[in-house]
XYZ file of C-alpha atoms in Angstrom:
709
model
C 13.353 53.547 -0.087
C 15.432 51.482 2.224
C 15.812 47.686 1.914
C 12.682 45.717 2.606
C 13.037 42.301 4.239
C 10.940 39.550 2.781
C 8.761 37.265 4.863
C 11.308 34.515 4.806
C 13.863 36.518 6.719
C 12.899 34.739 9.885
C 10.603 32.053 8.660
C 13.322 30.217 6.779
C 15.254 29.296 9.902
C 12.849 26.413 10.402
C 14.756 23.324 9.248
C 17.684 23.562 11.701
C 17.415 19.866 12.579
C 17.613 18.863 8.947
C 20.608 21.159 8.532
C 22.462 19.515 11.386
C 21.593 16.075 10.096
C 22.945 16.757 6.643
C 25.949 18.832 7.725
C 28.984 17.784 5.810
C 27.078 15.455 3.496
C 26.193 18.098 0.910
C 28.906 20.443 -0.033
C 29.794 22.130 -3.272
C 28.555 20.426 -6.438
C 30.769 17.488 -7.307
C 32.166 16.965 -3.799
C 31.964 13.507 -2.280
C 29.819 12.971 0.760
C 31.625 12.551 4.052
C 30.209 11.755 7.493
C 32.596 14.201 9.137
C 33.003 17.682 7.643
C 36.451 17.958 9.254
C 37.737 15.168 6.994
C 37.086 17.321 3.909
C 39.345 20.230 3.041
C 36.878 23.143 2.766
C 37.088 25.345 -0.295
C 37.058 29.124 -0.231
C 33.309 29.064 -0.900
C 32.691 27.252 2.401
C 33.233 30.544 4.258
C 30.195 32.405 5.562
C 32.283 35.588 5.640
C 32.788 35.368 1.873
C 29.047 34.806 1.456
C 28.306 37.954 3.499
C 30.698 39.937 1.301
C 29.199 38.603 -1.938
C 25.644 39.126 -0.733
C 26.340 42.685 0.340
C 27.663 43.480 -3.137
C 24.722 41.725 -4.825
C 22.039 43.474 -2.776
C 23.791 46.791 -3.315
C 23.719 46.228 -7.087
C 20.143 44.942 -7.030
C 18.812 47.998 -5.195
C 20.859 50.205 -7.501
C 19.166 48.779 -10.608
C 15.747 48.826 -8.899
C 16.092 52.474 -7.892
C 17.675 53.723 -11.090
C 14.326 54.181 -12.866
C 13.242 56.621 -10.154
C 16.286 58.774 -10.822
C 15.384 59.066 -14.522
C 11.581 59.048 -14.311
C 11.115 62.516 -15.838
C 13.557 61.692 -18.630
C 11.664 58.513 -19.537
C 8.439 60.551 -19.562
C 9.845 63.033 -22.069
C 11.443 60.353 -24.239
C 8.327 58.192 -24.604
C 5.580 60.761 -23.997
C 4.263 59.350 -20.707
C 2.103 61.042 -18.114
C 3.126 60.967 -14.450
C 0.341 58.500 -13.718
C 1.715 56.083 -16.330
C 5.305 56.492 -15.142
C 4.169 55.908 -11.558
C 2.433 52.719 -12.667
C 5.631 51.667 -14.434
C 7.661 52.193 -11.255
C 5.168 50.230 -9.139
C 5.271 47.220 -11.479
C 8.553 46.308 -9.805
C 6.460 45.280 -6.804
C 3.865 43.296 -8.787
C 6.130 40.371 -9.605
C 7.736 40.538 -6.180
C 4.439 40.444 -4.294
C 3.001 37.647 -6.438
C 5.813 35.234 -5.513
C 7.152 36.387 -2.149
C 4.676 34.227 -0.167
C 5.971 31.054 -1.788
C 9.479 31.803 -0.529
C 8.145 31.121 2.975
C 6.917 27.753 1.774
C 10.064 26.540 0.025
C 12.438 27.784 2.719
C 15.675 25.787 2.691
C 14.248 22.897 0.700
C 16.009 24.326 -2.335
C 19.646 25.143 -3.073
C 19.476 28.705 -1.808
C 22.737 30.083 -3.275
C 21.823 28.765 -6.725
C 18.346 30.266 -6.485
C 19.907 33.585 -5.480
C 22.256 33.387 -8.470
C 19.405 32.566 -10.865
C 17.359 35.449 -9.471
C 20.305 37.809 -9.934
C 20.753 36.669 -13.546
C 17.042 37.355 -14.141
C 17.449 40.835 -12.620
C 20.380 41.474 -14.946
C 18.416 40.329 -17.996
C 15.487 42.534 -16.941
C 17.866 45.491 -16.743
C 19.056 44.768 -20.279
C 15.436 44.469 -21.404
C 14.763 47.956 -20.016
C 17.294 49.350 -22.482
C 15.760 47.595 -25.507
C 13.218 50.391 -26.300
C 16.120 52.776 -26.854
C 17.793 50.561 -29.464
C 14.679 49.581 -31.440
C 13.043 53.022 -31.473
C 13.795 55.888 -33.828
C 16.295 58.567 -32.768
C 14.925 61.165 -30.386
C 13.397 64.172 -32.149
C 13.354 67.133 -29.819
C 11.321 69.203 -32.298
C 8.521 67.854 -34.459
C 9.242 70.359 -37.236
C 12.109 68.345 -38.707
C 12.772 64.630 -39.091
C 16.443 65.157 -38.185
C 18.036 66.974 -35.254
C 19.822 69.747 -37.129
C 20.057 73.536 -36.733
C 17.278 73.700 -39.313
C 14.879 73.195 -36.391
C 15.508 76.787 -35.398
C 14.658 77.998 -38.892
C 11.499 75.906 -39.057
C 10.312 77.395 -35.756
C 10.275 80.908 -37.190
C 7.183 82.879 -38.113
C 6.704 82.531 -41.859
C 3.864 84.070 -43.888
C 0.995 81.684 -44.393
C 1.172 82.066 -48.186
C 4.864 81.113 -48.446
C 4.863 78.417 -45.797
C 3.512 74.902 -46.053
C 0.291 74.247 -44.247
C 0.895 73.222 -40.648
C 0.521 69.523 -40.170
C -2.021 68.379 -37.617
C -0.786 66.872 -34.407
C -1.758 63.416 -35.579
C -0.509 63.857 -39.161
C 2.391 61.396 -38.727
C 0.317 58.888 -36.800
C -0.923 55.553 -38.023
C -2.062 52.336 -36.446
C 1.445 50.897 -36.800
C 3.007 53.958 -35.140
C 0.685 53.747 -32.157
C 1.225 49.992 -31.924
C 4.993 50.537 -31.938
C 4.712 53.090 -29.128
C 2.560 50.747 -27.054
C 5.034 47.957 -27.707
C 7.957 50.040 -26.421
C 6.110 50.956 -23.256
C 4.935 47.349 -22.843
C 8.543 46.125 -22.966
C 9.416 48.399 -20.065
C 6.448 47.135 -18.042
C 7.545 43.527 -18.643
C 11.108 44.414 -17.669
C 9.970 46.038 -14.416
C 7.894 42.948 -13.585
C 10.891 40.682 -14.194
C 13.011 42.926 -11.972
C 10.594 42.212 -9.131
C 10.448 38.480 -9.861
C 14.225 38.172 -9.975
C 14.596 39.981 -6.667
C 12.262 37.591 -4.795
C 14.853 35.016 -3.636
C 17.820 37.360 -3.198
C 17.164 38.968 0.179
C 15.108 36.309 2.044
C 17.285 33.360 1.022
C 20.463 35.311 1.700
C 19.411 36.378 5.184
C 18.292 32.886 6.199
C 21.481 31.338 4.765
C 23.652 33.697 6.819
C 21.639 33.079 9.976
C 21.766 29.292 9.523
C 25.525 28.932 9.121
C 26.959 31.914 10.994
C 27.893 31.715 14.670
C 24.979 32.737 16.869
C 26.942 35.713 18.188
C 28.184 36.770 14.745
C 24.874 36.584 12.894
C 23.550 39.995 14.077
C 26.858 41.640 13.135
C 26.825 40.065 9.667
C 23.228 41.136 9.065
C 24.040 44.648 10.282
C 26.925 44.873 7.810
C 24.650 43.532 5.074
C 21.934 46.130 5.700
C 24.445 48.975 6.071
C 25.997 48.223 2.675
C 22.610 47.590 1.081
C 21.240 50.958 2.202
C 23.778 52.668 -0.055
C 22.193 51.128 -3.163
C 19.454 53.728 -3.790
C 21.909 56.565 -3.142
C 24.302 55.116 -5.727
C 21.368 54.781 -8.143
C 20.690 58.519 -7.950
C 24.398 59.273 -8.241
C 24.594 57.102 -11.356
C 21.517 58.832 -12.745
C 23.141 62.217 -12.163
C 26.130 61.187 -14.284
C 24.224 59.446 -17.074
C 21.642 62.199 -17.586
C 24.402 64.652 -18.430
C 24.989 62.647 -21.628
C 22.680 63.006 -24.623
C 20.194 60.156 -25.080
C 21.413 59.255 -28.590
C 25.097 59.389 -27.744
C 25.540 56.137 -29.672
C 23.923 57.525 -32.844
C 24.561 61.255 -32.968
C 23.424 63.052 -36.149
C 26.043 64.379 -38.531
C 25.286 68.025 -37.843
C 25.373 67.512 -34.086
C 22.694 68.788 -31.723
C 21.848 72.324 -30.721
C 20.632 71.492 -27.230
C 22.224 72.131 -23.863
C 21.597 70.266 -20.638
C 19.499 73.204 -19.367
C 17.144 73.085 -22.354
C 13.698 71.731 -21.324
C 13.797 69.461 -24.369
C 17.044 67.786 -23.246
C 16.815 64.011 -22.746
C 19.741 62.283 -21.050
C 21.150 58.808 -21.634
C 18.735 57.093 -19.255
C 19.414 53.666 -20.781
C 23.157 53.730 -20.128
C 22.691 53.472 -16.358
C 20.626 50.301 -16.776
C 23.451 48.736 -18.802
C 26.011 49.544 -16.100
C 23.795 48.337 -13.244
C 22.799 45.148 -15.118
C 26.453 44.316 -15.756
C 27.249 44.840 -12.068
C 24.444 42.485 -10.992
C 25.568 39.818 -13.491
C 29.139 39.905 -12.154
C 27.910 39.759 -8.546
C 25.784 36.673 -9.369
C 28.697 34.469 -10.493
C 30.002 33.351 -7.041
C 26.588 32.035 -5.968
C 26.837 29.069 -8.320
C 29.900 27.854 -6.374
C 28.540 28.128 -2.816
C 27.290 24.829 -1.335
C 23.716 24.147 -0.375
C 24.875 23.740 3.218
C 28.181 24.528 4.871
C 29.629 23.771 8.318
C 28.276 26.153 10.901
C 30.724 28.824 11.992
C 32.325 27.746 15.266
C 34.207 30.793 16.541
C 32.984 34.200 17.543
C 34.709 37.095 15.794
C 37.625 38.466 17.838
C 36.627 41.991 16.866
C 33.164 41.451 18.337
C 34.581 39.934 21.541
C 36.897 42.922 22.062
C 34.126 45.438 21.479
C 31.743 43.671 23.842
C 34.466 43.323 26.445
C 35.005 47.094 26.440
C 31.398 48.279 26.158
C 29.234 45.627 27.770
C 31.424 43.841 30.327
C 29.699 45.378 33.369
C 26.244 44.979 31.918
C 26.761 41.398 30.771
C 27.435 40.031 34.267
C 24.631 37.731 35.177
C 23.010 38.154 31.749
C 24.843 35.516 29.733
C 22.203 32.872 30.230
C 19.602 34.466 27.930
C 22.208 34.733 25.187
C 23.238 31.118 25.597
C 19.632 30.039 25.391
C 19.011 31.663 22.005
C 19.348 28.377 20.092
C 16.763 26.924 22.381
C 14.502 29.882 21.767
C 14.723 29.384 18.031
C 13.783 25.743 18.565
C 10.690 26.851 20.467
C 9.742 29.172 17.631
C 9.633 26.164 15.332
C 6.864 24.605 17.394
C 4.312 27.210 16.226
C 2.236 27.419 13.056
C 5.329 28.238 10.985
C 6.672 24.722 11.653
C 3.617 23.292 9.892
C 4.526 24.897 6.559
C 7.287 22.427 5.552
C 4.828 19.534 5.942
C 2.195 21.097 3.684
C 1.847 20.888 -0.056
C 1.697 24.100 -2.076
C -2.096 23.819 -2.434
C -2.563 23.264 1.306
C -0.247 26.194 2.039
C -2.340 28.491 -0.185
C -5.557 27.341 1.502
C -4.204 27.841 5.029
C -2.583 31.231 4.402
C -5.789 33.401 4.347
C -6.889 31.983 7.699
C -3.496 32.661 9.240
C -3.551 36.163 7.747
C -6.928 37.006 9.315
C -5.858 35.515 12.617
C -2.715 37.672 12.672
C -4.620 40.850 11.777
C -6.797 40.398 14.878
C -3.943 41.624 17.075
C -4.750 45.335 17.625
C -1.127 46.427 18.116
C 0.019 44.546 15.022
C -2.759 45.993 12.880
C -2.195 49.600 13.999
C 1.588 49.426 13.595
C 1.234 47.928 10.115
C -1.209 50.694 9.153
C 1.253 53.324 10.358
C 4.011 51.649 8.345
C 1.702 51.590 5.310
C 1.373 55.372 5.606
C 5.132 55.833 5.981
C 5.884 53.480 3.083
C 3.339 55.295 0.892
C 5.099 58.560 1.698
C 8.508 57.027 0.942
C 7.349 55.413 -2.321
C 5.859 58.653 -3.641
C 8.799 60.771 -2.518
C 11.389 58.366 -3.871
C 9.662 58.116 -7.258
C 8.757 61.737 -7.979
C 11.022 63.898 -5.795
C 13.580 64.345 -8.637
C 10.850 65.469 -11.041
C 9.309 67.723 -8.393
C 12.650 69.488 -7.823
C 13.144 69.897 -11.575
C 9.773 71.506 -12.121
C 9.479 73.451 -8.888
C 12.948 75.026 -8.869
C 13.790 74.869 -12.607
C 16.961 72.812 -12.177
C 18.346 70.022 -14.355
C 17.578 66.353 -13.760
C 21.271 65.658 -13.196
C 21.553 68.286 -10.445
C 18.343 67.080 -8.768
C 19.654 63.503 -8.610
C 22.992 64.687 -7.258
C 21.314 66.596 -4.416
C 19.047 63.678 -3.506
C 21.899 61.171 -3.523
C 24.081 63.397 -1.343
C 21.470 64.648 1.158
C 18.319 62.549 1.360
C 19.607 58.977 1.477
C 22.396 59.604 4.014
C 19.810 61.205 6.302
C 17.609 58.103 5.998
C 20.500 55.876 7.061
C 21.269 58.160 10.002
C 17.621 58.096 11.104
C 17.445 54.299 11.101
C 20.739 53.944 13.003
C 19.807 56.572 15.614
C 16.403 54.950 16.145
C 17.981 51.562 16.809
C 20.612 53.109 19.093
C 17.940 54.877 21.170
C 16.002 51.634 21.606
C 19.131 49.844 22.817
C 20.550 52.647 24.950
C 17.282 53.500 26.709
C 16.174 49.837 26.998
C 12.786 50.766 25.596
C 9.865 48.397 26.024
C 6.684 48.421 23.909
C 5.307 51.596 25.535
C 8.630 53.390 25.208
C 8.913 52.361 21.551
C 5.449 53.742 20.813
C 6.360 57.025 22.540
C 9.537 57.278 20.428
C 7.558 56.616 17.228
C 4.945 59.210 18.144
C 7.582 61.802 19.023
C 9.454 61.174 15.758
C 6.314 61.659 13.652
C 5.323 64.813 15.545
C 8.708 66.384 14.826
C 8.523 65.191 11.228
C 5.162 66.944 10.779
C 6.512 70.111 12.389
C 9.456 70.358 9.979
C 7.195 69.552 7.023
C 5.037 72.657 7.443
C 7.582 75.136 5.957
C 7.730 73.049 2.765
C 4.342 74.460 1.714
C 5.877 77.938 1.457
C 9.269 77.188 -0.158
C 9.079 77.141 -3.933
C 9.220 79.113 -7.157
C 6.236 80.698 -8.917
C 5.227 79.494 -12.355
C 6.721 81.153 -15.388
C 4.502 83.497 -17.355
C 3.716 81.521 -20.525
C 2.122 83.538 -23.329
C -1.309 82.172 -24.166
C -1.270 79.617 -21.359
C -0.821 81.450 -18.068
C -2.015 85.023 -17.548
C -0.807 87.796 -15.295
C -3.111 88.907 -12.499
C -5.701 91.314 -13.852
C -5.051 90.406 -17.479
C -8.080 89.612 -19.601
C -7.872 85.938 -20.598
C -8.379 85.366 -24.301
C -10.651 82.768 -25.808
C -7.887 81.372 -27.992
C -4.804 79.483 -26.860
C -2.371 82.011 -28.356
C -2.527 85.776 -28.901
C -3.785 87.086 -32.236
C -0.439 88.710 -33.113
C 0.825 85.432 -34.575
C -2.233 84.605 -36.641
C -0.332 85.526 -39.823
C 2.269 82.850 -39.001
C 1.938 79.191 -39.845
C 2.987 77.809 -36.454
C 3.061 74.116 -35.683
C 0.392 73.372 -33.114
C 2.522 70.752 -31.370
C 5.912 72.468 -31.732
C 8.067 73.052 -28.656
C 11.114 75.307 -28.827
C 10.700 77.746 -25.907
C 12.080 81.281 -26.024
C 12.146 83.978 -23.332
C 11.625 87.724 -23.411
C 14.209 88.921 -20.840
C 12.602 92.337 -20.359
C 9.184 91.037 -19.259
C 10.207 87.451 -18.324
C 7.420 86.094 -20.546
C 8.046 82.726 -22.163
C 6.750 81.626 -25.568
C 6.341 78.012 -26.679
C 8.199 78.602 -29.960
C 9.728 81.627 -31.736
C 6.808 81.374 -34.133
C 4.339 81.950 -31.301
C 6.345 85.062 -30.403
C 5.984 86.247 -34.018
C 9.774 86.146 -34.622
C 10.886 86.008 -38.246
C 14.709 85.918 -38.026
C 17.435 84.243 -36.002
C 20.815 85.587 -34.862
C 23.707 83.628 -33.333
C 26.273 85.441 -31.182
C 29.473 83.531 -30.501
C 30.903 83.897 -27.018
C 34.104 82.536 -25.461
C 32.687 79.230 -24.272
C 29.316 78.977 -25.994
C 27.112 80.606 -28.589
C 23.924 82.491 -27.704
C 20.893 82.302 -29.995
C 18.533 85.288 -30.344
C 15.308 85.677 -32.306
C 14.436 89.102 -33.688
C 11.595 90.891 -35.487
C 9.101 89.460 -32.992
C 5.628 90.925 -33.523
C 4.221 89.543 -30.244
C 6.950 90.996 -28.025
C 6.534 94.448 -26.496
C 8.876 96.944 -28.101
C 9.918 94.402 -30.723
C 12.751 93.303 -28.409
C 14.810 90.217 -29.292
C 14.082 87.027 -27.343
C 16.544 84.429 -26.043
C 16.406 80.752 -26.991
C 15.448 78.532 -24.057
C 13.222 78.880 -21.028
C 13.427 81.869 -18.721
C 15.871 81.545 -15.842
C 14.416 81.264 -12.374
C 15.269 83.769 -9.665
C 14.678 81.325 -6.803
C 16.541 78.171 -7.840
C 18.798 78.653 -4.807
C 15.868 77.653 -2.565
C 16.232 74.008 -3.638
C 19.012 73.395 -1.074
C 17.097 74.575 2.052
C 13.997 72.797 0.733
C 15.861 69.503 0.392
C 17.545 69.966 3.772
C 14.107 70.176 5.404
C 12.953 67.130 3.423
C 16.052 65.209 4.560
C 15.525 66.233 8.192
C 11.904 65.099 8.038
C 12.969 61.804 6.459
C 15.505 61.204 9.217
C 12.885 61.877 11.911
C 10.389 59.571 10.203
C 13.048 56.834 9.984
C 13.507 56.991 13.750
C 10.369 54.831 13.855
C 11.883 52.006 11.778
C 13.437 49.914 14.548
C 10.918 50.645 17.368
C 7.937 49.933 15.085
C 9.517 46.628 14.068
C 9.945 45.806 17.759
C 6.288 46.652 18.403
C 5.261 44.081 15.793
C 7.436 41.405 17.393
C 5.970 42.227 20.807
C 2.388 42.514 19.544
C 1.911 38.898 18.457
C 2.454 35.513 20.027
C 5.943 34.100 20.109
C 5.181 31.330 17.637
C 3.558 33.786 15.193
C 6.454 36.247 14.942
C 8.098 34.908 11.789
C 4.833 34.753 9.886
C 3.773 38.169 11.206
C 6.912 39.726 9.730
C 6.136 38.103 6.387
C 2.552 39.335 6.439
C 3.771 42.804 7.397
C 5.960 43.190 4.331
C 3.382 41.644 2.037
C 0.808 44.221 3.198
C 3.323 47.036 2.779
C 3.853 46.034 -0.835
C 0.161 45.657 -1.643
C -1.122 48.741 0.213
C 1.824 51.137 -0.138
C 4.621 50.387 -2.573
C 2.293 49.383 -5.427
C -0.453 52.070 -5.337
C 1.471 55.049 -3.932
C 3.491 55.958 -7.083
C 0.273 55.875 -9.129
C -1.531 58.098 -6.600
C 1.305 60.616 -6.539
C 1.556 60.585 -10.332
C -2.172 61.217 -10.693
C -1.945 64.138 -8.253
C 0.929 65.640 -10.259
C -1.022 65.283 -13.532
C -3.901 67.346 -12.125
C -1.566 70.367 -11.878
C -0.586 70.359 -15.570
C -1.599 73.465 -17.572
C -0.247 72.494 -21.014
C 0.029 68.968 -22.447
C 2.010 67.822 -25.455
C -0.114 65.823 -27.913
C 0.893 62.555 -29.524
C -1.458 61.113 -32.137
C -4.273 63.185 -30.717
C -3.727 61.906 -27.154
C -2.184 63.580 -24.134
C 1.498 62.716 -23.799
C 4.001 64.431 -21.517
C 3.178 67.619 -19.620
C 5.039 70.714 -20.826
C 4.110 73.174 -18.064
C 2.749 72.872 -14.527
C 1.086 75.271 -12.131
C 3.894 75.375 -9.588
C 1.766 76.485 -6.646
C -0.726 73.680 -7.215
C 2.109 71.209 -7.790
C 3.779 72.117 -4.500
C 0.572 72.162 -2.442
C -0.705 68.835 -3.762
C 2.583 66.947 -3.684
C 3.600 68.165 -0.223
C -0.028 67.942 0.937
C -0.184 64.274 -0.029
C 3.022 63.654 1.899
C 1.601 65.548 4.888
C -1.563 63.429 4.735
C 0.408 60.171 4.989
C 2.557 61.515 7.824
C -0.551 62.561 9.755
C -2.087 59.117 9.279
C 1.061 57.458 10.603
C 1.119 59.752 13.644
C -2.537 58.981 14.452
C -1.862 55.238 14.242
C 1.108 55.496 16.597
C -1.018 57.536 19.021
C -3.637 54.768 18.982
C -0.902 52.173 19.549
C 0.249 54.099 22.618
C -3.336 54.287 23.920
C -3.860 50.545 23.410
C -0.593 49.632 25.115
C -1.329 51.872 28.084
C -4.768 50.331 28.405
C -3.257 46.844 28.304
C -0.681 47.840 30.917
C -3.415 49.236 33.141
C -5.442 46.045 32.853
C -2.354 43.940 33.582
C -1.631 45.968 36.724
C -5.229 45.571 37.839
C -4.925 41.802 37.518
C -1.612 41.834 39.367
C -3.090 43.820 42.242
C -5.846 41.234 42.619
C -3.379 38.339 42.564
C -1.034 37.265 45.349
C 1.788 39.605 46.440
C 4.350 36.889 45.643
C 3.476 37.035 41.971
C 3.974 40.815 41.905
C 7.420 40.408 43.519
C 8.303 37.762 40.910
C 7.360 40.144 38.067
C 9.568 42.896 39.509
C 12.550 40.526 39.664
C 12.102 39.402 36.051
C 11.812 42.970 34.673
C 15.577 43.550 33.955
C 15.735 40.390 31.870
C 12.780 41.587 29.837
C 14.490 44.923 29.161
C 17.614 43.107 28.045
C 15.601 41.007 25.601
C 13.799 44.079 24.224
C 17.048 45.950 23.681
C 18.580 42.949 21.935
C 15.795 42.937 19.322
């Protein structure tokens, strides 16, 4: 759910020598070349600070448009009749285009005009966001009841129980279907899949090129601060996406083409569909505006010369005693980056694209041979699978489990879950720095974080609401299940088999799919001060012939959603404690010259093994808990009702499975590191005493380097 760094985040720092050689000779488009950059009056776009500001805004907008679909996933399912498996596949297609091209970013590096490529990618993201809204404009208006072609109050009348002799014969579920109708539906869904793929393709150059550009032209001391600001602002993107979804889903989907008679739905009605498309328009416009400055930044700019005064003051107050005698490692950082270029990553700029593709599998297998690297990546795959499934389907889970609106679910997630994730990442990095943790200490911190996360996840299995009693679908304990879908009391009625206009018997808290299935033959509207209440009377299937209320039955345990989400947020924060120490374990688990490529391979594997398949797996698990499907052209469409106990156990159980897998991997990492430490001490004891004394002297410098990462 948080920002994911592409493989070029470190690997694109390779051509420093070329950068220095061409410094001042290539500025903004149209500028004349000059041997000395000081002879040219720099424009406002020659400031790395302005680039950091623009890139923070762009990445914030990009993650907002990427995460917006997850905030409206249940709404898109209802609008286009999609199963959770299909909607999960739609969400994962964002990673397909990204994964297919992300490796080539490592190859091109700074050969290209990075700001322009970032701007072009942002424009493509904006166009993909506009393409996501196209199905709304080319499809027919939303019909929340199949009994009428128009959304008018007549829908209530058509849902009544009418004698078979005086009513038209009920149309079959596929009566309005034809080959052209099915082709149109497939075309609408196909457009959204193409749009999601383009979203991933457009996002490929944005983060890697931006990070490498900042690191190339920022002062060595300022670069970590700039990247920290960038990531801090970027992390707010998904939270803003859910906040935007909360606002947009309160508006009716066809707000731009409302019927003359208005609509008779409220936001609490299970048939309500919000304006999911409007958020894509807003986010796409934001990305397009943020892309404009990138076409004015130069390919290369003079490297920042001065350290920020703010950073000098902070370090003078906090680190002045600790920095005595430790300035030499910091001054040698440019030299260290030069040494990094001597490894296999330095070979990439001299290879053609075909040679790069041929060499990459060998390098991949060679990197995976490191036991620490492999185990840490597997643990991160488990955590990313948990995050991908939770981020995609948590809003829908809260809607169905606690019977709340989609808008309220998004508001809670945006206010509670994402801030806790940010806090977890920051606290994890602070603990690594404050405690000067080495590889063994980082593995202990990761293991402890996952143990606590599992502990606080156990109560989630027992916090939830029971399923509503649905006549003809779910049965009370001890009741004799009938052979037919609906009771025989409504056999005299001509009810639509695919109708959906739920009503509730308040005395028994039994819900009926339509008033017709409750045997109701009349409708009464009572006007109140702020709203009107609809009742259905003369119901032959209701005990005591009591009137029934329009809409689903209210839940008596909706208040449990807040403690449930607080536990989820606490578990997310504890799991995010592992973010920084696990990243450090990867950097310490491979050779120095392989670090940049190892980071790229890490994120490529996370996309392939976690972010792509996890939403589909979670969606398939949710579909197995459905007890009543809506039919569209004879095929299963969206699920109307779920078994809440099964839904909770399988969704939380899948999350628990991934958390357990991550904990086991971190335990194995700790065992491997302890074994390696034991073997190293055995070798030291057999060597000369002078070598052991030398290792003890060099230990503080090692801790300083670990904490700096």
